[in-house]
Coordinates of C-alpha atoms in Angstrom, one line a residue:
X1 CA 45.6 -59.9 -65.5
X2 CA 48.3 -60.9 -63.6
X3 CA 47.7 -61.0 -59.5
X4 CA 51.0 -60.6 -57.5
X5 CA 51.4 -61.9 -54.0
X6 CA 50.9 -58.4 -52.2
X7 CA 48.3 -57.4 -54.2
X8 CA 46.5 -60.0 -52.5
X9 CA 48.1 -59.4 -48.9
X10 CA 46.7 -55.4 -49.3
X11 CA 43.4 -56.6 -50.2
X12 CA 42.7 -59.0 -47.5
X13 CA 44.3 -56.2 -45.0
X14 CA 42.0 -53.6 -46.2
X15 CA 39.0 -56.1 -45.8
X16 CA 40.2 -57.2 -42.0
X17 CA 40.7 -53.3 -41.5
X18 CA 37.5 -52.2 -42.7
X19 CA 35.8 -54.6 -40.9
X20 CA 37.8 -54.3 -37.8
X21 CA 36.8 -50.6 -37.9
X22 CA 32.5 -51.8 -38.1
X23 CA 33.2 -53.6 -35.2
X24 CA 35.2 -51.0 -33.1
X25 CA 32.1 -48.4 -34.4
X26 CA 29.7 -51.1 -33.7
X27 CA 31.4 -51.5 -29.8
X28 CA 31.8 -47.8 -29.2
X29 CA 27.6 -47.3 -30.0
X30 CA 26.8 -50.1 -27.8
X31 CA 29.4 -49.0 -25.1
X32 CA 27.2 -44.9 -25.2
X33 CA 23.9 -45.9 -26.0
X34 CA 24.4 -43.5 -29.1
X35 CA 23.1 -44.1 -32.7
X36 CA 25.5 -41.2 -33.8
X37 CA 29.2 -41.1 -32.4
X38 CA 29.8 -38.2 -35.3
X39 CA 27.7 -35.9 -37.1
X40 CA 29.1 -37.4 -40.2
X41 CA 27.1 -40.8 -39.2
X42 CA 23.7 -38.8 -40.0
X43 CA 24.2 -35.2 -40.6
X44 CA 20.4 -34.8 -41.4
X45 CA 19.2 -36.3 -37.7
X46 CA 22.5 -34.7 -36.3
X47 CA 21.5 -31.1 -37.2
X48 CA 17.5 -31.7 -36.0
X49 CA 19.4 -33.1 -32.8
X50 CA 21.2 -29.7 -32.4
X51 CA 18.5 -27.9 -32.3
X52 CA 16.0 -30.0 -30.0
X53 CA 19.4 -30.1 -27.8
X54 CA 18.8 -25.6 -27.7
X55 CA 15.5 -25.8 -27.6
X56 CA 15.3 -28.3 -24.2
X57 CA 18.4 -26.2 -22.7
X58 CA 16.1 -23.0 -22.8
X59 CA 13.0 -25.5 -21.7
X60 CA 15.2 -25.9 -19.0
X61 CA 16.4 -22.6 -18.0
X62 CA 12.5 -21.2 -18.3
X63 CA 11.5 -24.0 -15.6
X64 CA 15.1 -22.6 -13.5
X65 CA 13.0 -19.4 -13.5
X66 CA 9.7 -20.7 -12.9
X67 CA 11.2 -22.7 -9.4
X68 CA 13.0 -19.2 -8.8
X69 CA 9.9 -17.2 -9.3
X70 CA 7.5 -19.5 -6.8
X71 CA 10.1 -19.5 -4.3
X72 CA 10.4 -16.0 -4.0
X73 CA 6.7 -15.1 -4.7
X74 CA 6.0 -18.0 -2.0
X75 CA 8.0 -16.4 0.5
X76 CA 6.6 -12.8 -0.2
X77 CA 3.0 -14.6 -0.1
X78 CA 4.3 -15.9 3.3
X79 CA 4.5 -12.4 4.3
X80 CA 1.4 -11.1 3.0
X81 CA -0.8 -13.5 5.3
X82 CA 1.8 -12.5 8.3
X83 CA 0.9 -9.0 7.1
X84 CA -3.1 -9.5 6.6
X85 CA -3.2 -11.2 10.2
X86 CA -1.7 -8.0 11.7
X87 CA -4.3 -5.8 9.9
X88 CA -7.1 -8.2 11.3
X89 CA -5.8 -7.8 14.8
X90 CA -5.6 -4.2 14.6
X91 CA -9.5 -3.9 13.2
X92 CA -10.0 -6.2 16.0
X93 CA -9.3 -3.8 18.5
X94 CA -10.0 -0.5 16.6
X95 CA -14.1 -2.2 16.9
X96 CA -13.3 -2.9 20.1
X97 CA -12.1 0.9 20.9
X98 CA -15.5 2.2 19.0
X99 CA -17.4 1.1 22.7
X100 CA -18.1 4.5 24.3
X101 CA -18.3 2.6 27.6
X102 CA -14.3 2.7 28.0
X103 CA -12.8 5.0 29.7
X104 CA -9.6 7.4 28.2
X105 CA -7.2 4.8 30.0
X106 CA -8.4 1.7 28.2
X107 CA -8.2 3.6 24.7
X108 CA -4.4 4.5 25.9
X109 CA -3.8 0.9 26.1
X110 CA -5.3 0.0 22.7
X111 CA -3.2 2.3 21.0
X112 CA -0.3 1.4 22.8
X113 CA -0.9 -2.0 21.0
X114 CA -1.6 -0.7 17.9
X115 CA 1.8 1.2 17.9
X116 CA 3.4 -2.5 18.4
X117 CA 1.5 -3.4 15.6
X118 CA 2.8 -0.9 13.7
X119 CA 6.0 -1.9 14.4
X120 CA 5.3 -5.3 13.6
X121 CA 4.1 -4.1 10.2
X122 CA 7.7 -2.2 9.6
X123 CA 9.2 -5.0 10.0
X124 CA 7.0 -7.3 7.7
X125 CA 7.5 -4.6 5.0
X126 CA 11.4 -4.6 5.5
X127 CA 11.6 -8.2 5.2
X128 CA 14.6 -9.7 2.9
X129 CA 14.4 -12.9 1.0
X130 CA 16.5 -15.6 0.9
X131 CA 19.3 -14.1 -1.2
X132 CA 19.3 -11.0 1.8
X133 CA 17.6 -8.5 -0.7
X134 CA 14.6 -6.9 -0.1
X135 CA 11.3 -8.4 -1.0
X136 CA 8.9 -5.0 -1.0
X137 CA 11.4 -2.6 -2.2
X138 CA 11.0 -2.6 -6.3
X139 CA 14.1 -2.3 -8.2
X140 CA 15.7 -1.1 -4.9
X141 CA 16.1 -4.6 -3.6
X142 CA 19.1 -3.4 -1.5
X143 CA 17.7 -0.7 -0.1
X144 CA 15.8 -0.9 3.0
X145 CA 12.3 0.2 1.9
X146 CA 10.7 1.6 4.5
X147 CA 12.1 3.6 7.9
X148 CA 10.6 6.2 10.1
X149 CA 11.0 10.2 9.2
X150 CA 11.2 12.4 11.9
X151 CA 7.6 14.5 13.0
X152 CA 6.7 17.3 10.7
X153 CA 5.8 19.2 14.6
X154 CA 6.8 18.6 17.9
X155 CA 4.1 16.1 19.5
X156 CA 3.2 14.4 16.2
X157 CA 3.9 10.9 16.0
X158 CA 6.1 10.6 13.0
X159 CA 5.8 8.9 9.7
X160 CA 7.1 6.3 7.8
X161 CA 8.3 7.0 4.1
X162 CA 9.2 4.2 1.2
X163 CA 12.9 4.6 -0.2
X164 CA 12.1 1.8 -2.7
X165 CA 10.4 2.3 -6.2
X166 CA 7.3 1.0 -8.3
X167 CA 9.6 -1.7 -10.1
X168 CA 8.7 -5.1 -9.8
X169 CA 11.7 -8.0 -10.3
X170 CA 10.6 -9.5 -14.1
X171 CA 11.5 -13.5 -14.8
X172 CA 11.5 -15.0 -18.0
X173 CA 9.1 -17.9 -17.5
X174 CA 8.6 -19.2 -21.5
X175 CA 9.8 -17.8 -24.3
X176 CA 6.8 -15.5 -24.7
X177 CA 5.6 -14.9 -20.8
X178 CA 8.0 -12.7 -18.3
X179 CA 6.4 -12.7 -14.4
X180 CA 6.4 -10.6 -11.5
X181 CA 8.7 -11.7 -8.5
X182 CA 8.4 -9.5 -5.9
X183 CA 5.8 -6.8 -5.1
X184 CA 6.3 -3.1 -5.0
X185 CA 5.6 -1.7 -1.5
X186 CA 4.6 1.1 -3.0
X187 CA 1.5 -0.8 -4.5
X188 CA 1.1 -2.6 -1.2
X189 CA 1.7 -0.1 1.6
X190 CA 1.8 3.7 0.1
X191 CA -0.8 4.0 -2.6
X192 CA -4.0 2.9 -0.9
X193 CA -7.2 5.0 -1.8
X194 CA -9.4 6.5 1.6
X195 CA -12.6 6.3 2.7
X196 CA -14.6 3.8 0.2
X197 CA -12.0 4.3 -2.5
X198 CA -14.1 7.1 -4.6
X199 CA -14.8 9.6 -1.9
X200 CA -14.3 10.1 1.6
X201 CA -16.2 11.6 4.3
X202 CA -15.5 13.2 8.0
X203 CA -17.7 15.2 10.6
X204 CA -16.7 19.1 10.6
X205 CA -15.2 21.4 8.2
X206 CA -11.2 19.7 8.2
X207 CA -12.4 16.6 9.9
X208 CA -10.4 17.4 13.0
X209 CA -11.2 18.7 16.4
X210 CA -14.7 18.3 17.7
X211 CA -16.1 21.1 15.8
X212 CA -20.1 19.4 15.6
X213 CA -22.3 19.5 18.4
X214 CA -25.0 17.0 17.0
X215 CA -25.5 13.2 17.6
X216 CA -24.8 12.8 13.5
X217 CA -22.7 10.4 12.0
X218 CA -21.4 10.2 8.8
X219 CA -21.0 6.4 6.6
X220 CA -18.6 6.1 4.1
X221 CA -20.9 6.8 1.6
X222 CA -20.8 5.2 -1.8
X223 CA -20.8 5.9 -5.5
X224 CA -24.1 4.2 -7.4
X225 CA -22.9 5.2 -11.3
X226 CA -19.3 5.8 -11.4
X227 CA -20.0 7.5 -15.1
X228 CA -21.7 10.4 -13.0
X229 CA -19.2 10.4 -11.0
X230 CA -16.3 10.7 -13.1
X231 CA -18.1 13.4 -15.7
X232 CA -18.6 15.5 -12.0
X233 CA -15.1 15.4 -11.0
X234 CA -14.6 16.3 -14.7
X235 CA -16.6 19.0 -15.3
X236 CA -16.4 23.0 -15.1
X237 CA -17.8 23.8 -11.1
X238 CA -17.1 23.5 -8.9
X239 CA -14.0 22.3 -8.5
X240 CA -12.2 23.9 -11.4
X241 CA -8.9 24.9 -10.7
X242 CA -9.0 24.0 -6.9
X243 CA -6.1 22.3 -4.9
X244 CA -8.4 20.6 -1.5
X245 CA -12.2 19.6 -4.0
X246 CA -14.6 19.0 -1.1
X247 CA -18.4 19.5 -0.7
X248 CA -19.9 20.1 2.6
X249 CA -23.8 18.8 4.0
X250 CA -24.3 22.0 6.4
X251 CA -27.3 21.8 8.6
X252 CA -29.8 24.3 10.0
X253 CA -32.6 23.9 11.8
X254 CA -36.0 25.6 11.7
X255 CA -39.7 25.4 13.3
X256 CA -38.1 22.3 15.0
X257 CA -37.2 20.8 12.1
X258 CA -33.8 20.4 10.8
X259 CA -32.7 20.6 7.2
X260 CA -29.5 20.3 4.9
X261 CA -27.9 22.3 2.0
X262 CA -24.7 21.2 0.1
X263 CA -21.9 24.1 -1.1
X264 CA -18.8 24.2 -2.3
X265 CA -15.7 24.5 0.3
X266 CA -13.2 23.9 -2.5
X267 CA -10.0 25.7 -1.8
X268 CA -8.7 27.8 -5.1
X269 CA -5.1 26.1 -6.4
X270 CA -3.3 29.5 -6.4
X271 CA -2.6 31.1 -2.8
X272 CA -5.2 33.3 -1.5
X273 CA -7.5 34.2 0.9
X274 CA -9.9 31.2 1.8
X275 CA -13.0 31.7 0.1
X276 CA -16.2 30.8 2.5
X277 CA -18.3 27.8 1.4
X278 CA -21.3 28.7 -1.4
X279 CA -24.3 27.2 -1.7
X280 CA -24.8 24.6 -4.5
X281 CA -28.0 22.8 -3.5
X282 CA -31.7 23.4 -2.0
X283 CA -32.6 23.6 1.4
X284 CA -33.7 20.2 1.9
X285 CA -35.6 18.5 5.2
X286 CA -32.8 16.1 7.0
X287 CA -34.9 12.6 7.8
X288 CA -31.6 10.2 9.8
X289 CA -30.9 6.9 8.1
X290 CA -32.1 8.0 4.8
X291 CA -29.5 8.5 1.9
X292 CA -28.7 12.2 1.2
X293 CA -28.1 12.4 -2.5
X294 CA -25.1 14.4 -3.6
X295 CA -26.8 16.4 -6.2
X296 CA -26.1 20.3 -7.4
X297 CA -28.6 22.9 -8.6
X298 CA -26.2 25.7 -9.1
X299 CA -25.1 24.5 -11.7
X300 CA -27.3 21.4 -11.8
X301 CA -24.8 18.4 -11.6
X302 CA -25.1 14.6 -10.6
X303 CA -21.9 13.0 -8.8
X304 CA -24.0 10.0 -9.1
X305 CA -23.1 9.3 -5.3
X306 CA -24.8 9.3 -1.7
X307 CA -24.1 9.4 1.8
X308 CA -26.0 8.4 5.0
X309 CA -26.0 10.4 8.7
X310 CA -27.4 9.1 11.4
X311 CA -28.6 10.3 14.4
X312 CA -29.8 14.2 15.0
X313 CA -27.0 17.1 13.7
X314 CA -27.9 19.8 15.1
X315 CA -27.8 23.4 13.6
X316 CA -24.3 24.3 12.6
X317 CA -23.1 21.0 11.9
X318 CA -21.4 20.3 8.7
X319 CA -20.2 16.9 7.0
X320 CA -17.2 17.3 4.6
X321 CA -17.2 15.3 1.0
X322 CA -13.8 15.0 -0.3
X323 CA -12.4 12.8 -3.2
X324 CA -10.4 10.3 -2.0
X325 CA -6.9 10.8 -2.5
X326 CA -3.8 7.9 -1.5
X327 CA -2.5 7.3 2.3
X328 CA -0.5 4.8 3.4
X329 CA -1.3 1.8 5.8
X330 CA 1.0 3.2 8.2
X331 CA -0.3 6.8 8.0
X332 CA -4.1 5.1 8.6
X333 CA -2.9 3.5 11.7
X334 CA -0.7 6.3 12.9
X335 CA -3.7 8.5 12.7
X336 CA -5.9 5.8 14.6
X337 CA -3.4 5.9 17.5
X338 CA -3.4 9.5 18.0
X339 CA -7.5 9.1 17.7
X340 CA -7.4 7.0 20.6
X341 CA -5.0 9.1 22.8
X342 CA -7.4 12.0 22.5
X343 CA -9.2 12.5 25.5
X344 CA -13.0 12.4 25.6
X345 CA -14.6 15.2 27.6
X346 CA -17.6 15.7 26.2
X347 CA -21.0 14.2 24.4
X348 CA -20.1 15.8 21.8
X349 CA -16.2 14.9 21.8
X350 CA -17.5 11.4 22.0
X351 CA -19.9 11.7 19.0
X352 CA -17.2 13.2 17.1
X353 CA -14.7 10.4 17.9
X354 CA -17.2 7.6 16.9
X355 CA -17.2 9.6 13.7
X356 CA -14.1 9.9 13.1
X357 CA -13.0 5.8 14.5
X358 CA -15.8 5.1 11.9
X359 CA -14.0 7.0 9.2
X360 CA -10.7 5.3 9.9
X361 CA -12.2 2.0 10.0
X362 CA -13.1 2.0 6.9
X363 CA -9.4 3.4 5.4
X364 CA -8.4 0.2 7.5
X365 CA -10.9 -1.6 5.6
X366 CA -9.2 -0.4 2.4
X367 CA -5.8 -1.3 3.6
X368 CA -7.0 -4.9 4.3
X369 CA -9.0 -4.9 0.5
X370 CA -5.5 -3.6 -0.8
X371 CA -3.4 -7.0 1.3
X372 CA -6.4 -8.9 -0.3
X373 CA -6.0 -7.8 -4.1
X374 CA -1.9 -8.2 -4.3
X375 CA -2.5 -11.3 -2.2
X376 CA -4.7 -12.8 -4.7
X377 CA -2.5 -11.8 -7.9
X378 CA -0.3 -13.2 -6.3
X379 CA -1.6 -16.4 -5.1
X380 CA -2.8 -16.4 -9.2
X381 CA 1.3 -15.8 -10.7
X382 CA 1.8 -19.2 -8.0
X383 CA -0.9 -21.2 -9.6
X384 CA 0.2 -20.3 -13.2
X385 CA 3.8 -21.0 -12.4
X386 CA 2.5 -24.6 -10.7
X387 CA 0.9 -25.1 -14.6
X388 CA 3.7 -23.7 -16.1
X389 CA 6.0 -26.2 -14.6
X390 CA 4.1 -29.3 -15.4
X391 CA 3.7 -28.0 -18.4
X392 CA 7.7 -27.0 -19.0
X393 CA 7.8 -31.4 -17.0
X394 CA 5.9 -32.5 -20.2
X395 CA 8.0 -30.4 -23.0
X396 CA 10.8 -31.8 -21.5
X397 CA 9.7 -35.4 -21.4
X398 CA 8.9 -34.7 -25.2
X399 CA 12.4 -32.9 -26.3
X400 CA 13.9 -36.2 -24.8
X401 CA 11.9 -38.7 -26.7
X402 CA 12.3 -36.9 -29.9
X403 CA 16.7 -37.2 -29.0
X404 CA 16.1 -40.8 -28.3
X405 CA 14.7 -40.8 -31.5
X406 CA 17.1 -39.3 -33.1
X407 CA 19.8 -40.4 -31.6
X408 CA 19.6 -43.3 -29.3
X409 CA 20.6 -47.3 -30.6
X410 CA 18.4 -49.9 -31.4
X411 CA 20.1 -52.2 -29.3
X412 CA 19.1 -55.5 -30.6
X413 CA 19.8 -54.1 -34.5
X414 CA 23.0 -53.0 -33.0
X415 CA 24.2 -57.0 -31.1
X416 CA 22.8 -58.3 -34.9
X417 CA 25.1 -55.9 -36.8
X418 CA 28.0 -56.6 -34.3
X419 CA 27.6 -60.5 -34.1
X420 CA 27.5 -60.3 -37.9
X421 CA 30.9 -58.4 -38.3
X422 CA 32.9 -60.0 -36.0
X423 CA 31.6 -63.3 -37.8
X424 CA 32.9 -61.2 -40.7
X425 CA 36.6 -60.3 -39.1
X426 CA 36.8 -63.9 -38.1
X427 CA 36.4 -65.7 -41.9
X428 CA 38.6 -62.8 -43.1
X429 CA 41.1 -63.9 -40.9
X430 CA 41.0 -67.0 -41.5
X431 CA 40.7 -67.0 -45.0
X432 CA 44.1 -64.5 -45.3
X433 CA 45.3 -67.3 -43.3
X434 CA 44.1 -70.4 -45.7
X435 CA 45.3 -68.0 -49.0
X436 CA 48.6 -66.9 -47.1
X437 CA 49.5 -70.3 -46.9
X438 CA 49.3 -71.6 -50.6
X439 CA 52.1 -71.5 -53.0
X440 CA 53.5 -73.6 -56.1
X441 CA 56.5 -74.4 -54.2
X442 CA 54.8 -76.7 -51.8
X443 CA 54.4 -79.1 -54.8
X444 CA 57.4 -79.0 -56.3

């Protein structure tokens, strides 16, 4: 086999070449840090690279959300204790209001600060977060949730009505959790269930004037087996087919004794003439303090519920027992200031307002259960999300040692390998130069 002079000038240039590229590779890893400059270098760690690369980008946008999510629900939190303060104020002074001793002018001036509570709570419900929507307004975040509508007659105070809706602002937190950002105001302010949430009671027929002439007072009530309960507001009678279900306690009083009967003074659904209240119940003797069961014999139903009046009714007096239906917090207050501009002229008037403050203490009560319940879900969604982001911390910290694995250089494997090929280059070099160099003619 014969070997020409360029045949051995390519070879030894394709060795110094191919060597020369090791070293450039060799330089360019060390100069990035990176194992793999191409995919080509290790297609098999390359692809499972890709895909820890996707799968720490989404880690990354869920813990976005989550820090997007606790700011806002932080702020709205913010405005629920702002909001719960308010409320404590205003029972504050509503207990306050309930002393007989004060005179018509002192209760003016209580509700003359309960209306700048009111105001106070507007403005808490129409507060905006930091991106200028609305926090309480559901899907409606730039629409201003709540605003004053003008009095149904002239003389009433007017009301204030939510232009928002029941949505609440959904983030996607991992790939299997979406949370709540904001609250609906409709949850927090509008749908709030009077009296103690099942029923609700009030002195006279409709609860307003001063129609009772007794020292009785009426509790809240309260329902001891809520499956009676339900099966009574389910069954037949008596309030089939009725628009305004109530019951009534009526007193009488006989031989100097007084006594109580329950009846019906549901209103029919379809308009008619008012139908007068019927007896359900005995005739049974009236002892103050003790709970008065509310229990039918015509038919014979349980509600599975009781009330308690104390002091002396006297004969004529009724007590009405309505399911509860949903008022707003500003409707509870609104009807607490006009409470406590009504003049009190009587022993009776005043008997009837302690009644009746009692009554809308206790819807107060409910308002402030209602702050307490979204308050706590939400304090709950800020404690997941504070787990959710250490967590999202520590999935993170493990997508990045599973790329350094993949894909990171072992540096001192990487100086060996590179102090090796330029050794490499070098003798090449030097040994084209030695071979380059020898020829017959220099010994002829």
């Amino acid at each position: 086999m014969r070997i020409s002079t360029s045949q051995i000038y390519d070879s030894a240039m394709r060795g110094m070449e191919r060597n020369q590229s090791q070293l450039v590779k060799s330089q360019n890893q060390m100069a990035s840090g990176r194992r793999m400059l191409t995919p080509a270098d290790d297609p098999v760690a390359s692809a499972r690279a890709l895909l820890v690369t996707q799968a720490q980008d989404a880690n990354s946008q869920y813990a976005r959300n989550q820090n997007n999510a606790s700011d806002r629900l932080g702020l709205v939190d913010s405005q629920l204790s702002a909001l719960s303060d308010v409320l404590q104020g205003v029972r504050s002074r509503v207990v306050q209001a309930g002393n007989t001793v004060l005179g018509d002018s002192d209760r003016q001036a209580i509700a003359s600060e309960l209306e700048a509570r009111l105001d106070q709570m507007l403005g808490i419900a129409n507060s905006r977060g930091a991106d200028g929507n609305y926090l309480f307004s559901g899907y409606q975040s730039g629409t201003t949730p709540f605003a004053r509508t003008a009095a149904a007659a002239p003389g009433e105070p007017s009301s204030v009505a939510y232009f928002g809706d029941d949505g609440q602002h959904l983030l996607q937190v991992t790939s299997s959790q979406q949370m709540a950002s904001t609250v609906a105001g409709s949850d927090l302010f509008m749908n709030i269930r009077e009296g103690n949430g099942s029923f609700s009671t009030a002195a006279g027929g409709s609860g307003s004037g001063f129609a009772n002439q007794g020292s009785g007072i009426v509790e809240a009530g309260s329902v001891v087996d809520n499956q009676k309960w339900q099966n009574a507001l389910n069954t037949a009678f008596p309030w089939q087919g009725s628009s305004n279900h109530s019951l009534q306690i009526v007193f009488s009083s006989a031989a100097g004794s007084s006594s109580y009967q329950l009846f019906d003074a549901s209103t029919p659904a379809a308009p008619s003439a008012p139908l007068p209240p019927k007896a359900v119940g005995e005739l049974v003797p009236f002892v103050p303090g003790q709970a008065i069961p509310l229990v039918t014999t015509v038919p014979a139903i349980d509600f599975g519920a009781q009330v308690v009046i104390s002091g002396q009714p006297a004969a004529g007096d009724t007590f009405t027992i309505k399911p509860s239906v949903n008022k707003s917090a500003f409707q509870t207050i609104d009807e607490l200031i006009g409470l406590l501009r009504s003049p009190l002229a009587s022993g009776a008037a005043r008997t009837e307002f302690s009644g009746r403050l009692s009554a809308h203490l206790t819807n107060l009560d409910q308002v402030l259960l209602n702050v307490s319940r979204v308050q706590s879900t939400v304090g709950a969604h800020l404690q997941e999300l504070d787990s959710l982001s250490n967590n999202s911390a520590a999935l993170d910290v493990q997508y990045q040692q599973t790329l350094s694995a993949l894909q990171d250089l072992d540096y001192a494997k990487a100086i060996s390998d590179f102090t090796r090929q330029q050794l490499g280059l070098e003798a090449a070099q030097k040994s084209f130069v030695t071979i380059s160099g020898l020829s017959l003619f220099n010994y002829l």
